[in-house]
C-alpha cells in the first residue's frame, strides 16, 4: 500500500510516518530528509539546494522527481511507501501519478493532517532535535515563508485528491496516538 501524508510543516507527518514504518513495514520517503542529507554531505545536489531550503523556498521539480523515482525503485519499498513532503505542488502530484502508473503502482490513500496555523508556528518554533540542535529552516521568518508556500503551492493540490475520492482529513491537533489510530483506520479501510 502506498500513501501520501499531506499537511503543512509541523503537522506531524514525520512522526506519523515513523510510526507506520514500525507498525506496517512501509518505508517513509521524506524529500526533506533526503535533501538535508545531501546538504550535509555537501554533494552537488546539496550545494545546489542549500540556499533555497534555508529560505523556505521549493527545490526544483527535476531534482525532487529524480530522487523519488530512484528511491521508490529500491527493494525495501516493496511493502509500500509513505510519501512525506512530496508532492508539494500540482505539477508534482500529476508527475507522481504518471510515474506510479508506469510502474503498475498507485496511491491507495491520501491523509491530510489539519493543524491551525497558530499551533504550527508554536510547534516549529519549539522544535528541536534530541541533541538540542535546530533545523536551519525552523526560525521565525523562514517558518512564515514555509507556511506561505504551503498555503499558496501545496493546499491547491487538495481538490486534485478530493475529486477522485482519495483525500482523508484528520484533525492533527489531537495527540499523537489519537492521530495514529485515525490513520490506521483509514489504511485498514483502504487496504480491505
Ligand atoms: P520538509 O522537511 O518536508 O519540511 O522540507 C524541507 C525543505 O526541503 C522545504 O522547505 C523545501 O525547501 C525542500 N523540499 C522538500 N520537499 C520538497 C518538494 N517536494 N518540492 C520542493 N521542495 C521540497
Short mmCIF file of C-alpha atoms and ligand atoms in Angstrom, two decimals:
data_model
loop_
_atom_site.label_atom_id
_atom_site.label_comp_id
_atom_site.label_asym_id
_atom_site.label_seq_id
_atom_site.Cartn_x
_atom_site.Cartn_y
_atom_site.Cartn_z
CA UNK A 1 0.00 0.00 0.00
CA UNK A 2 1.30 3.44 -0.93
CA UNK A 3 0.10 6.55 0.83
CA UNK A 4 0.72 10.28 0.91
CA UNK A 5 0.87 12.16 4.21
CA UNK A 6 -0.13 15.72 3.44
CA UNK A 7 -0.15 18.74 5.67
CA UNK A 8 1.72 21.92 6.45
CA UNK A 9 5.17 21.95 8.03
CA UNK A 10 4.85 20.92 11.67
CA UNK A 11 1.61 18.97 11.19
CA UNK A 12 3.20 15.74 12.42
CA UNK A 13 3.80 13.95 9.09
CA UNK A 14 7.29 12.74 10.03
CA UNK A 15 6.17 11.44 13.44
CA UNK A 16 3.27 9.51 11.94
CA UNK A 17 5.40 8.20 9.06
CA UNK A 18 7.88 6.73 11.55
CA UNK A 19 5.02 5.08 13.41
CA UNK A 20 3.76 3.46 10.22
CA UNK A 21 7.26 2.25 9.35
CA UNK A 22 7.40 0.46 12.68
CA UNK A 23 3.88 -0.96 12.62
CA UNK A 24 3.43 -1.85 8.94
CA UNK A 25 6.88 -2.28 7.42
CA UNK A 26 6.19 0.51 4.95
CA UNK A 27 9.02 2.92 4.07
CA UNK A 28 8.97 6.64 4.76
CA UNK A 29 10.15 8.68 1.81
CA UNK A 30 10.78 12.18 3.12
CA UNK A 31 12.09 14.51 0.43
CA UNK A 32 13.07 17.00 3.15
CA UNK A 33 15.19 14.38 4.99
CA UNK A 34 16.79 13.27 1.72
CA UNK A 35 17.64 16.84 0.79
CA UNK A 36 19.05 17.58 4.26
CA UNK A 37 21.29 14.51 3.88
CA UNK A 38 22.54 15.87 0.53
CA UNK A 39 23.26 19.25 2.12
CA UNK A 40 25.11 17.61 5.00
CA UNK A 41 27.19 15.51 2.58
CA UNK A 42 27.92 18.65 0.51
CA UNK A 43 27.03 16.68 -2.63
CA UNK A 44 26.42 18.57 -5.90
CA UNK A 45 22.66 18.44 -5.22
CA UNK A 46 23.22 19.57 -1.63
CA UNK A 47 25.27 22.55 -2.75
CA UNK A 48 22.55 23.49 -5.26
CA UNK A 49 19.63 23.31 -2.82
CA UNK A 50 21.11 24.62 0.44
CA UNK A 51 20.26 28.29 -0.02
CA UNK A 52 16.76 27.53 -1.31
CA UNK A 53 16.00 25.37 1.72
CA UNK A 54 17.36 27.91 4.17
CA UNK A 55 14.91 30.46 2.75
CA UNK A 56 11.98 28.03 2.83
CA UNK A 57 11.72 28.04 -0.97
CA UNK A 58 10.98 24.92 -3.01
CA UNK A 59 13.67 22.88 -4.71
CA UNK A 60 13.18 22.50 -8.49
CA UNK A 61 10.91 19.62 -9.61
CA UNK A 62 13.53 17.71 -11.69
CA UNK A 63 15.72 17.21 -8.59
CA UNK A 64 12.80 16.06 -6.45
CA UNK A 65 11.29 13.80 -9.10
CA UNK A 66 14.61 12.08 -9.78
CA UNK A 67 15.11 11.46 -6.05
CA UNK A 68 11.64 9.96 -5.66
CA UNK A 69 11.96 7.81 -8.77
CA UNK A 70 15.26 6.31 -7.58
CA UNK A 71 14.00 5.75 -4.05
CA UNK A 72 10.68 4.08 -4.94
CA UNK A 73 12.50 1.60 -7.18
CA UNK A 74 14.58 0.24 -4.29
CA UNK A 75 13.71 -3.22 -2.96
CA UNK A 76 12.98 -2.08 0.61
CA UNK A 77 9.96 -0.16 -0.71
CA UNK A 78 8.23 -3.42 -1.66
CA UNK A 79 5.72 -3.26 1.22
CA UNK A 80 4.71 0.23 0.22
CA UNK A 81 5.77 3.78 0.83
CA UNK A 82 4.67 6.73 2.94
CA UNK A 83 5.33 9.88 0.97
CA UNK A 84 6.13 12.72 3.37
CA UNK A 85 6.75 16.17 1.92
CA UNK A 86 6.01 15.12 -1.65
CA UNK A 87 4.00 16.00 -3.69
CA UNK A 88 4.04 19.69 -2.77
CA UNK A 89 2.72 21.26 -5.97
CA UNK A 90 0.06 20.42 -8.55
CA UNK A 91 2.72 19.52 -11.09
CA UNK A 92 4.41 17.14 -8.64
CA UNK A 93 1.04 15.47 -7.92
CA UNK A 94 0.47 14.86 -11.62
CA UNK A 95 4.04 13.66 -12.21
CA UNK A 96 3.67 11.25 -9.28
CA UNK A 97 0.51 9.65 -10.63
CA UNK A 98 2.01 9.09 -14.06
CA UNK A 99 5.31 7.83 -12.59
CA UNK A 100 3.48 5.27 -10.46
CA UNK A 101 1.18 4.24 -13.30
CA UNK A 102 4.18 3.39 -15.48
CA UNK A 103 5.40 1.07 -12.73
CA UNK A 104 1.98 -0.52 -12.19
CA UNK A 105 1.63 1.19 -8.81
CA UNK A 106 -0.85 3.67 -7.35
CA UNK A 107 -1.58 5.81 -4.31
CA UNK A 108 -4.10 3.97 -2.14
CA UNK A 109 -4.86 6.77 0.30
CA UNK A 110 -4.04 10.40 0.91
CA UNK A 111 -4.11 11.54 4.53
CA UNK A 112 -4.27 15.24 5.34
CA UNK A 113 -3.24 16.32 8.85
CA UNK A 114 -5.01 19.59 9.63
CA UNK A 115 -3.45 21.88 12.25
CA UNK A 116 -4.16 25.55 12.90
CA UNK A 117 -1.50 27.96 11.72
CA UNK A 118 -1.09 29.30 15.25
CA UNK A 119 -0.25 25.82 16.57
CA UNK A 120 2.14 25.20 13.66
CA UNK A 121 4.13 28.35 14.39
CA UNK A 122 4.36 27.34 18.03
CA UNK A 123 5.38 23.74 17.25
CA UNK A 124 8.01 24.75 14.67
CA UNK A 125 9.45 27.49 16.89
CA UNK A 126 9.88 24.98 19.71
CA UNK A 127 11.05 22.02 17.59
CA UNK A 128 14.48 20.68 18.49
CA UNK A 129 16.50 17.59 17.67
CA UNK A 130 17.38 15.22 20.53
CA UNK A 131 20.81 16.84 20.82
CA UNK A 132 19.19 20.25 21.22
CA UNK A 133 20.11 21.44 17.70
CA UNK A 134 17.54 23.07 15.44
CA UNK A 135 16.73 22.76 11.76
CA UNK A 136 18.18 25.63 9.74
CA UNK A 137 14.66 26.48 8.50
CA UNK A 138 12.87 26.38 11.89
CA UNK A 139 13.42 30.08 12.52
CA UNK A 140 10.63 32.67 12.69
CA UNK A 141 10.97 34.39 9.31
CA UNK A 142 11.59 31.12 7.47
CA UNK A 143 8.68 29.42 9.27
CA UNK A 144 6.34 32.08 7.90
CA UNK A 145 7.79 31.69 4.38
CA UNK A 146 7.28 27.91 4.56
CA UNK A 147 3.70 28.25 5.76
CA UNK A 148 3.01 30.68 2.95
CA UNK A 149 4.50 28.25 0.40
CA UNK A 150 2.16 25.59 1.81
CA UNK A 151 -0.89 27.87 1.51
CA UNK A 152 -0.06 29.06 -1.99
CA UNK A 153 1.50 26.00 -3.63
CA UNK A 154 0.54 22.88 -1.70
CA UNK A 155 -3.01 23.50 -0.42
CA UNK A 156 -4.22 23.90 -4.05
CA UNK A 157 -3.45 20.22 -4.69
CA UNK A 158 -6.11 19.13 -2.19
CA UNK A 159 -9.01 19.32 -4.69
CA UNK A 160 -6.98 17.04 -7.03
CA UNK A 161 -7.11 14.28 -4.41
CA UNK A 162 -10.58 15.17 -3.21
CA UNK A 163 -12.06 14.79 -6.71
CA UNK A 164 -11.00 11.20 -7.05
CA UNK A 165 -12.10 10.33 -3.52
CA UNK A 166 -8.65 9.68 -2.14
CA UNK A 167 -8.45 12.50 0.39
CA UNK A 168 -8.96 11.74 4.09
CA UNK A 169 -8.85 14.62 6.56
CA UNK A 170 -7.68 14.15 10.14
CA UNK A 171 -7.67 16.65 12.98
CA UNK A 172 -3.93 16.92 13.56
CA UNK A 173 -4.42 18.93 16.76
CA UNK A 174 -5.19 15.70 18.62
CA UNK A 175 -2.45 13.81 20.46
CA UNK A 176 -0.02 11.61 18.51
CA UNK A 177 -1.72 8.33 19.48
CA UNK A 178 -5.21 9.51 18.53
CA UNK A 179 -3.97 10.77 15.16
CA UNK A 180 -2.15 7.45 14.70
CA UNK A 181 -5.33 5.47 15.36
CA UNK A 182 -7.25 7.61 12.87
CA UNK A 183 -4.58 6.94 10.22
CA UNK A 184 -4.69 3.21 10.99
CA UNK A 185 -8.45 3.17 10.44
CA UNK A 186 -8.05 4.89 7.06
CA UNK A 187 -5.33 2.49 5.95
CA UNK A 188 -7.31 -0.55 7.09
CA UNK A 189 -10.29 0.66 5.06
CA UNK A 190 -8.14 1.43 2.01
CA UNK A 191 -6.45 -1.98 2.18
CA UNK A 192 -9.59 -4.08 2.55
P1 LIG B 1 10.36 19.34 4.84
O1 LIG B 1 11.34 18.58 5.68
O2 LIG B 1 9.37 18.46 4.14
O3 LIG B 1 9.70 20.46 5.59
O4 LIG B 1 11.22 20.03 3.67
C1 LIG B 1 12.25 20.95 3.94
C2 LIG B 1 12.57 21.76 2.70
O5 LIG B 1 13.02 20.88 1.65
C3 LIG B 1 11.42 22.52 2.09
O6 LIG B 1 11.18 23.76 2.72
C4 LIG B 1 11.89 22.68 0.64
O7 LIG B 1 12.90 23.66 0.56
C5 LIG B 1 12.55 21.34 0.38
N1 LIG B 1 11.59 20.34 -0.15
C6 LIG B 1 11.21 19.19 0.48
N2 LIG B 1 10.34 18.51 -0.28
C7 LIG B 1 10.16 19.24 -1.41
C8 LIG B 1 9.34 19.08 -2.57
N3 LIG B 1 8.53 18.01 -2.71
N4 LIG B 1 9.41 20.03 -3.52
C9 LIG B 1 10.22 21.10 -3.40
N5 LIG B 1 10.99 21.33 -2.33
C10 LIG B 1 10.97 20.41 -1.33
#
